[in-house]
Structures are given as structure tokens and as C-alpha cells.
Amino acid sequence: GAAAVVLAALARAYFYIPGGVRPALQEGELRVCLNAGGSIELDWPEAQDSSASVLYHLSLKSGDAHLQEDYSAPGLLLEQWTLPLEVQVQPLAERKNLLGLSRRLTGESLRATVEPADLSAPEALGAPGPGTLALSWTQAGQAPDFYDVFTLKDGQAAYAATAQGKQLDLTVRKQGGDLTLPGYDHPLQVQVRAGLRGEGYVLCGPA
């Protein structure tokens, strides 16, 4: 009887994790951006828990190609992958139980099967003004559902705005605008991509 009580206590200590709330992703969808050179930019919503111990378990499948890996950032650049692409992202958190042993908590997965589409790069024109940037563009080929605008800094794209039509006026400020003004003698780099909505994902064509 005493041994059974001890074993039960150890089992509770093993499975009980103080503050053991399962990690969860913020609201959002997978974003898949195709580049002219053939690479694919993949990103997903960040975890609600900003702790450095949160990881993202990524599972990819395209034809005979498979990948399963943990990442600390909510996105990566894929080389030599093609659509259709099966994607699954699951947040992970490393925690300690009452025995001081590491336990891994998993959250709900984000899944999508990204289908191929014929999206060409828009021909964009930017007209800067005092604190503004007027963007307009033309689009050939398949009519998209929307257009996404990104800024580039050190080669990394950051989402800025979405437009339904083929023009958009953006504010440019040092802080608090649609676009952040870069430092002196640095160009403001802007991308426009045509986008389509799929089930659980958005697909953007070349910039």
C-alpha cells in the first residue's frame, strides 16, 4: 500500500507541470510567398507565449520530399521545394515538472495543403510625397483575390498592408506609419505581391 502511494505521488509529480499552459499560436494563417528564383518564403503566426523556450515544429511534404524540424522563429526560406505543399506547424514549449525533469508541451497545430496557382509579379510604380508613398501597379495573368505590400530590411520582408484594388496610399513615418522611414541614406524598399486565399493559407506570387 505504501509503495502504491509513493508511485502515485511520483506519477503526479511527473505529469504535473507548474504553470503548464499549453502553447498556442496567435490568430492568423500560413503565408506562402513564391519568389522569381524558385524559392518559397513560408511564415506563420507567432506563439501567444513570447517565452524564448517556445519552438515551432514544422512538418513539410511535397511529392517524395519530407522535412520535420523545430525552429525558433515563425518562418523560413525554402529552397528546391515545389507546390503542392503540405504544411503543419505545431507550437512546442519546454517546461519542468515537479521532479525538475524537462517535459515538452504541445499546442494545436496549424495545417494546410498549398495548391499551385499562376500568379505573376505586378509591375509597380511608387510616387513619394511628404510623409506618403502612393503605390500603383498593373497585373497580368490570373486575377488575384488581393495584393499584399511588404517592406524589406536586411533582406527580410515585413508585411505592411493589403489592397483589393491596384493602388494604395501609405503613410511613411519614423514611427507609427504604414511604412517606417529607414535611416539616412538608406532606400525604402517596397514589394507588391498578388495573393490568393486558400483553405487555411494565403499564397503570394513573385514580388
PDB file of C-alpha atoms in Angstrom:
ATOM      1  CA  GLY A   1       0.000   0.000   0.000  1.00  0.00           C
ATOM      2  CA  ALA A   2       2.774   2.426   0.911  1.00  0.00           C
ATOM      3  CA  ALA A   3       4.619   1.644  -2.320  1.00  0.00           C
ATOM      4  CA  ALA A   4       1.479   2.290  -4.326  1.00  0.00           C
ATOM      5  CA  VAL A   5       1.026   5.676  -2.631  1.00  0.00           C
ATOM      6  CA  VAL A   6       4.642   6.622  -3.395  1.00  0.00           C
ATOM      7  CA  LEU A   7       4.292   5.555  -7.030  1.00  0.00           C
ATOM      8  CA  ALA A   8       1.080   7.548  -7.376  1.00  0.00           C
ATOM      9  CA  ALA A   9       2.771  10.626  -5.889  1.00  0.00           C
ATOM     10  CA  LEU A  10       5.724  10.248  -8.259  1.00  0.00           C
ATOM     11  CA  ALA A  11       3.359   9.875 -11.210  1.00  0.00           C
ATOM     12  CA  ARG A  12       1.530  13.069 -10.231  1.00  0.00           C
ATOM     13  CA  ALA A  13       4.843  14.888  -9.833  1.00  0.00           C
ATOM     14  CA  TYR A  14       5.996  13.654 -13.242  1.00  0.00           C
ATOM     15  CA  PHE A  15       2.889  14.731 -15.097  1.00  0.00           C
ATOM     16  CA  TYR A  16       2.194  17.943 -13.178  1.00  0.00           C
ATOM     17  CA  ILE A  17       3.936  20.990 -14.629  1.00  0.00           C
ATOM     18  CA  PRO A  18       3.649  24.248 -12.640  1.00  0.00           C
ATOM     19  CA  GLY A  19       2.189  26.886 -14.933  1.00  0.00           C
ATOM     20  CA  GLY A  20       1.951  24.209 -17.614  1.00  0.00           C
ATOM     21  CA  VAL A  21      -0.343  26.018 -20.039  1.00  0.00           C
ATOM     22  CA  ARG A  22      -0.074  24.546 -23.500  1.00  0.00           C
ATOM     23  CA  PRO A  23       1.372  26.963 -26.078  1.00  0.00           C
ATOM     24  CA  ALA A  24      -0.960  28.346 -28.723  1.00  0.00           C
ATOM     25  CA  LEU A  25      -0.492  30.246 -31.956  1.00  0.00           C
ATOM     26  CA  GLN A  26      -1.982  33.694 -32.409  1.00  0.00           C
ATOM     27  CA  GLU A  27      -4.894  34.136 -34.799  1.00  0.00           C
ATOM     28  CA  GLY A  28      -3.797  34.033 -38.432  1.00  0.00           C
ATOM     29  CA  GLU A  29      -2.950  31.884 -41.415  1.00  0.00           C
ATOM     30  CA  LEU A  30       0.052  30.388 -43.089  1.00  0.00           C
ATOM     31  CA  ARG A  31       1.574  32.762 -45.649  1.00  0.00           C
ATOM     32  CA  VAL A  32       3.429  31.252 -48.600  1.00  0.00           C
ATOM     33  CA  CYS A  33       5.278  33.656 -50.925  1.00  0.00           C
ATOM     34  CA  LEU A  34       6.770  32.471 -54.204  1.00  0.00           C
ATOM     35  CA  ASN A  35       9.954  34.137 -55.436  1.00  0.00           C
ATOM     36  CA  ALA A  36      11.009  34.576 -59.061  1.00  0.00           C
ATOM     37  CA  GLY A  37      14.141  32.479 -58.453  1.00  0.00           C
ATOM     38  CA  GLY A  38      12.121  29.456 -57.343  1.00  0.00           C
ATOM     39  CA  SER A  39      12.497  29.762 -53.557  1.00  0.00           C
ATOM     40  CA  ILE A  40       9.492  29.900 -51.217  1.00  0.00           C
ATOM     41  CA  GLU A  41       9.099  32.186 -48.184  1.00  0.00           C
ATOM     42  CA  LEU A  42       6.979  30.487 -45.531  1.00  0.00           C
ATOM     43  CA  ASP A  43       5.759  32.154 -42.332  1.00  0.00           C
ATOM     44  CA  TRP A  44       3.045  31.544 -39.758  1.00  0.00           C
ATOM     45  CA  PRO A  45       1.510  33.299 -36.697  1.00  0.00           C
ATOM     46  CA  GLU A  46       3.759  33.668 -33.670  1.00  0.00           C
ATOM     47  CA  ALA A  47       3.007  31.861 -30.423  1.00  0.00           C
ATOM     48  CA  GLN A  48       0.957  33.791 -27.876  1.00  0.00           C
ATOM     49  CA  ASP A  49       3.635  32.946 -25.297  1.00  0.00           C
ATOM     50  CA  SER A  50       6.672  35.098 -26.117  1.00  0.00           C
ATOM     51  CA  SER A  51       8.962  32.916 -23.997  1.00  0.00           C
ATOM     52  CA  ALA A  52      12.258  32.012 -25.619  1.00  0.00           C
ATOM     53  CA  SER A  53      11.522  28.360 -24.831  1.00  0.00           C
ATOM     54  CA  VAL A  54       8.677  28.217 -27.368  1.00  0.00           C
ATOM     55  CA  LEU A  55       9.598  26.404 -30.588  1.00  0.00           C
ATOM     56  CA  TYR A  56       7.703  25.616 -33.776  1.00  0.00           C
ATOM     57  CA  HIS A  57       7.687  22.047 -35.049  1.00  0.00           C
ATOM     58  CA  LEU A  58       7.408  22.225 -38.837  1.00  0.00           C
ATOM     59  CA  SER A  59       6.387  19.293 -40.988  1.00  0.00           C
ATOM     60  CA  LEU A  60       6.544  19.626 -44.791  1.00  0.00           C
ATOM     61  CA  LYS A  61       5.713  17.216 -47.584  1.00  0.00           C
ATOM     62  CA  SER A  62       5.904  17.754 -51.346  1.00  0.00           C
ATOM     63  CA  GLY A  63       5.913  14.648 -53.514  1.00  0.00           C
ATOM     64  CA  ASP A  64       8.715  12.415 -52.212  1.00  0.00           C
ATOM     65  CA  ALA A  65      10.367  15.251 -50.235  1.00  0.00           C
ATOM     66  CA  HIS A  66       9.790  15.375 -46.457  1.00  0.00           C
ATOM     67  CA  LEU A  67      11.005  17.633 -43.656  1.00  0.00           C
ATOM     68  CA  GLN A  68      10.422  17.627 -39.891  1.00  0.00           C
ATOM     69  CA  GLU A  69      12.343  20.185 -37.854  1.00  0.00           C
ATOM     70  CA  ASP A  70      11.999  22.552 -34.892  1.00  0.00           C
ATOM     71  CA  TYR A  71      12.502  26.304 -35.421  1.00  0.00           C
ATOM     72  CA  SER A  72      12.769  29.215 -33.002  1.00  0.00           C
ATOM     73  CA  ALA A  73      11.416  31.808 -35.479  1.00  0.00           C
ATOM     74  CA  PRO A  74       7.928  31.731 -37.105  1.00  0.00           C
ATOM     75  CA  GLY A  75       9.157  31.391 -40.670  1.00  0.00           C
ATOM     76  CA  LEU A  76      11.914  30.281 -43.017  1.00  0.00           C
ATOM     77  CA  LEU A  77      13.096  30.325 -46.624  1.00  0.00           C
ATOM     78  CA  LEU A  78      12.635  27.080 -48.559  1.00  0.00           C
ATOM     79  CA  GLU A  79      14.936  26.181 -51.419  1.00  0.00           C
ATOM     80  CA  GLN A  80      14.163  23.493 -54.011  1.00  0.00           C
ATOM     81  CA  TRP A  81      10.604  22.883 -52.837  1.00  0.00           C
ATOM     82  CA  THR A  82       7.578  22.939 -55.138  1.00  0.00           C
ATOM     83  CA  LEU A  83       3.791  23.143 -54.831  1.00  0.00           C
ATOM     84  CA  PRO A  84       1.536  21.426 -53.888  1.00  0.00           C
ATOM     85  CA  LEU A  85       2.992  21.584 -50.380  1.00  0.00           C
ATOM     86  CA  GLU A  86       1.549  20.004 -47.240  1.00  0.00           C
ATOM     87  CA  VAL A  87       2.380  22.138 -44.194  1.00  0.00           C
ATOM     88  CA  GLN A  88       1.856  21.529 -40.497  1.00  0.00           C
ATOM     89  CA  VAL A  89       3.091  23.865 -37.733  1.00  0.00           C
ATOM     90  CA  GLN A  90       2.797  22.989 -34.044  1.00  0.00           C
ATOM     91  CA  PRO A  91       3.993  25.176 -31.130  1.00  0.00           C
ATOM     92  CA  LEU A  92       6.159  23.475 -28.511  1.00  0.00           C
ATOM     93  CA  ALA A  93       7.197  24.620 -25.039  1.00  0.00           C
ATOM     94  CA  GLU A  94       9.914  23.158 -22.820  1.00  0.00           C
ATOM     95  CA  ARG A  95       8.839  23.093 -19.165  1.00  0.00           C
ATOM     96  CA  LYS A  96       9.943  21.485 -15.870  1.00  0.00           C
ATOM     97  CA  ASN A  97       7.764  19.137 -13.837  1.00  0.00           C
ATOM     98  CA  LEU A  98       7.784  18.896 -10.029  1.00  0.00           C
ATOM     99  CA  LEU A  99      10.711  16.470 -10.233  1.00  0.00           C
ATOM    100  CA  GLY A 100      12.781  19.014 -12.155  1.00  0.00           C
ATOM    101  CA  LEU A 101      12.661  16.928 -15.332  1.00  0.00           C
ATOM    102  CA  SER A 102      12.103  18.511 -18.742  1.00  0.00           C
ATOM    103  CA  ARG A 103       8.683  17.962 -20.262  1.00  0.00           C
ATOM    104  CA  ARG A 104       7.538  19.141 -23.675  1.00  0.00           C
ATOM    105  CA  LEU A 105       4.082  20.648 -24.029  1.00  0.00           C
ATOM    106  CA  THR A 106       2.500  20.808 -27.475  1.00  0.00           C
ATOM    107  CA  GLY A 107      -0.251  23.087 -28.748  1.00  0.00           C
ATOM    108  CA  GLU A 108      -2.826  22.836 -31.501  1.00  0.00           C
ATOM    109  CA  SER A 109      -1.401  22.503 -34.996  1.00  0.00           C
ATOM    110  CA  LEU A 110      -1.929  24.755 -37.979  1.00  0.00           C
ATOM    111  CA  ARG A 111      -2.344  22.716 -41.178  1.00  0.00           C
ATOM    112  CA  ALA A 112      -2.795  23.492 -44.851  1.00  0.00           C
ATOM    113  CA  THR A 113      -2.239  21.991 -48.276  1.00  0.00           C
ATOM    114  CA  VAL A 114      -0.963  24.791 -50.512  1.00  0.00           C
ATOM    115  CA  GLU A 115      -2.057  24.321 -54.120  1.00  0.00           C
ATOM    116  CA  PRO A 116      -0.170  25.785 -57.115  1.00  0.00           C
ATOM    117  CA  ALA A 117      -1.507  28.869 -58.902  1.00  0.00           C
ATOM    118  CA  ASP A 118      -0.462  31.059 -61.821  1.00  0.00           C
ATOM    119  CA  LEU A 119       0.450  34.355 -60.152  1.00  0.00           C
ATOM    120  CA  SER A 120       2.730  36.767 -61.985  1.00  0.00           C
ATOM    121  CA  ALA A 121       4.685  39.653 -60.468  1.00  0.00           C
ATOM    122  CA  PRO A 122       2.878  43.027 -60.515  1.00  0.00           C
ATOM    123  CA  GLU A 123       4.520  45.932 -62.334  1.00  0.00           C
ATOM    124  CA  ALA A 124       4.577  48.507 -59.540  1.00  0.00           C
ATOM    125  CA  LEU A 125       5.249  52.242 -59.505  1.00  0.00           C
ATOM    126  CA  GLY A 126       5.851  54.293 -56.359  1.00  0.00           C
ATOM    127  CA  ALA A 127       5.341  58.075 -56.125  1.00  0.00           C
ATOM    128  CA  PRO A 128       6.764  59.528 -52.884  1.00  0.00           C
ATOM    129  CA  GLY A 129       5.366  62.669 -51.295  1.00  0.00           C
ATOM    130  CA  PRO A 130       5.719  64.463 -47.944  1.00  0.00           C
ATOM    131  CA  GLY A 131       5.175  61.646 -45.450  1.00  0.00           C
ATOM    132  CA  THR A 132       3.408  59.464 -48.030  1.00  0.00           C
ATOM    133  CA  LEU A 133       4.011  56.854 -50.689  1.00  0.00           C
ATOM    134  CA  ALA A 134       1.438  56.384 -53.464  1.00  0.00           C
ATOM    135  CA  LEU A 135       1.691  52.897 -54.977  1.00  0.00           C
ATOM    136  CA  SER A 136       0.030  51.738 -58.180  1.00  0.00           C
ATOM    137  CA  TRP A 137       0.547  48.612 -60.251  1.00  0.00           C
ATOM    138  CA  THR A 138      -0.660  46.507 -63.149  1.00  0.00           C
ATOM    139  CA  GLN A 139      -1.169  42.746 -63.105  1.00  0.00           C
ATOM    140  CA  ALA A 140      -1.097  40.196 -65.913  1.00  0.00           C
ATOM    141  CA  GLY A 141      -2.415  36.645 -65.843  1.00  0.00           C
ATOM    142  CA  GLN A 142      -4.712  35.197 -63.200  1.00  0.00           C
ATOM    143  CA  ALA A 143      -6.778  37.788 -61.306  1.00  0.00           C
ATOM    144  CA  PRO A 144      -5.781  37.656 -57.616  1.00  0.00           C
ATOM    145  CA  ASP A 145      -8.000  37.976 -54.544  1.00  0.00           C
ATOM    146  CA  PHE A 146      -5.874  40.788 -53.097  1.00  0.00           C
ATOM    147  CA  TYR A 147      -2.431  42.413 -53.147  1.00  0.00           C
ATOM    148  CA  ASP A 148      -0.008  42.361 -50.209  1.00  0.00           C
ATOM    149  CA  VAL A 149       2.577  45.091 -49.661  1.00  0.00           C
ATOM    150  CA  PHE A 150       5.823  44.354 -47.816  1.00  0.00           C
ATOM    151  CA  THR A 151       8.875  46.351 -46.822  1.00  0.00           C
ATOM    152  CA  LEU A 152      12.385  44.941 -46.994  1.00  0.00           C
ATOM    153  CA  LYS A 153      15.096  45.401 -44.392  1.00  0.00           C
ATOM    154  CA  ASP A 154      18.350  43.449 -44.479  1.00  0.00           C
ATOM    155  CA  GLY A 155      16.747  41.054 -46.956  1.00  0.00           C
ATOM    156  CA  GLN A 156      13.815  40.245 -44.633  1.00  0.00           C
ATOM    157  CA  ALA A 157      10.267  41.048 -45.743  1.00  0.00           C
ATOM    158  CA  ALA A 158       7.787  42.556 -43.255  1.00  0.00           C
ATOM    159  CA  TYR A 159       4.059  42.777 -44.006  1.00  0.00           C
ATOM    160  CA  ALA A 160       2.815  46.373 -44.346  1.00  0.00           C
ATOM    161  CA  ALA A 161      -0.674  46.482 -45.921  1.00  0.00           C
ATOM    162  CA  THR A 162      -3.289  44.741 -48.081  1.00  0.00           C
ATOM    163  CA  ALA A 163      -5.195  46.235 -51.010  1.00  0.00           C
ATOM    164  CA  GLN A 164      -8.152  44.942 -53.034  1.00  0.00           C
ATOM    165  CA  GLY A 165      -7.561  47.274 -55.964  1.00  0.00           C
ATOM    166  CA  LYS A 166      -4.436  48.293 -57.882  1.00  0.00           C
ATOM    167  CA  GLN A 167      -3.459  51.384 -55.945  1.00  0.00           C
ATOM    168  CA  LEU A 168      -2.734  52.275 -52.360  1.00  0.00           C
ATOM    169  CA  ASP A 169      -1.669  55.385 -50.434  1.00  0.00           C
ATOM    170  CA  LEU A 170       0.588  54.695 -47.453  1.00  0.00           C
ATOM    171  CA  THR A 171       1.898  56.955 -44.706  1.00  0.00           C
ATOM    172  CA  VAL A 172       5.653  56.970 -44.156  1.00  0.00           C
ATOM    173  CA  ARG A 173       6.833  57.967 -40.675  1.00  0.00           C
ATOM    174  CA  LYS A 174       9.826  57.442 -38.435  1.00  0.00           C
ATOM    175  CA  GLN A 175       7.355  55.753 -36.078  1.00  0.00           C
ATOM    176  CA  GLY A 176       3.705  54.805 -36.273  1.00  0.00           C
ATOM    177  CA  GLY A 177       3.136  54.974 -40.051  1.00  0.00           C
ATOM    178  CA  ASP A 178       2.132  52.270 -42.520  1.00  0.00           C
ATOM    179  CA  LEU A 179       5.799  52.224 -43.535  1.00  0.00           C
ATOM    180  CA  THR A 180       8.769  53.011 -41.299  1.00  0.00           C
ATOM    181  CA  LEU A 181      11.187  55.556 -42.726  1.00  0.00           C
ATOM    182  CA  PRO A 182      14.656  53.986 -42.950  1.00  0.00           C
ATOM    183  CA  GLY A 183      17.789  55.691 -41.699  1.00  0.00           C
ATOM    184  CA  TYR A 184      19.572  58.458 -43.582  1.00  0.00           C
ATOM    185  CA  ASP A 185      20.978  57.437 -46.981  1.00  0.00           C
ATOM    186  CA  HIS A 186      19.083  54.110 -46.942  1.00  0.00           C
ATOM    187  CA  PRO A 187      16.411  53.386 -49.567  1.00  0.00           C
ATOM    188  CA  LEU A 188      12.852  52.474 -48.633  1.00  0.00           C
ATOM    189  CA  GLN A 189      12.371  49.085 -50.312  1.00  0.00           C
ATOM    190  CA  VAL A 190       8.796  48.015 -51.014  1.00  0.00           C
ATOM    191  CA  GLN A 191       7.360  44.836 -52.537  1.00  0.00           C
ATOM    192  CA  VAL A 192       3.924  44.251 -54.069  1.00  0.00           C
ATOM    193  CA  ARG A 193       2.712  40.668 -54.448  1.00  0.00           C
ATOM    194  CA  ALA A 194      -0.535  39.303 -55.890  1.00  0.00           C
ATOM    195  CA  GLY A 195      -2.316  36.946 -53.473  1.00  0.00           C
ATOM    196  CA  LEU A 196      -4.909  34.197 -53.393  1.00  0.00           C
ATOM    197  CA  ARG A 197      -6.735  32.754 -50.394  1.00  0.00           C
ATOM    198  CA  GLY A 198      -6.798  29.009 -49.858  1.00  0.00           C
ATOM    199  CA  GLU A 199      -8.124  26.866 -47.014  1.00  0.00           C
ATOM    200  CA  GLY A 200      -6.023  27.910 -44.033  1.00  0.00           C
ATOM    201  CA  TYR A 201      -3.385  29.789 -46.026  1.00  0.00           C
ATOM    202  CA  VAL A 202      -2.649  32.709 -48.305  1.00  0.00           C
ATOM    203  CA  LEU A 203      -0.458  32.295 -51.387  1.00  0.00           C
ATOM    204  CA  CYS A 204       1.505  35.262 -52.738  1.00  0.00           C
ATOM    205  CA  GLY A 205       3.142  35.348 -56.148  1.00  0.00           C
ATOM    206  CA  PRO A 206       6.546  36.850 -57.022  1.00  0.00           C
ATOM    207  CA  ALA A 207       7.246  40.448 -55.963  1.00  0.00           C
TER     208      ALA A 207
END
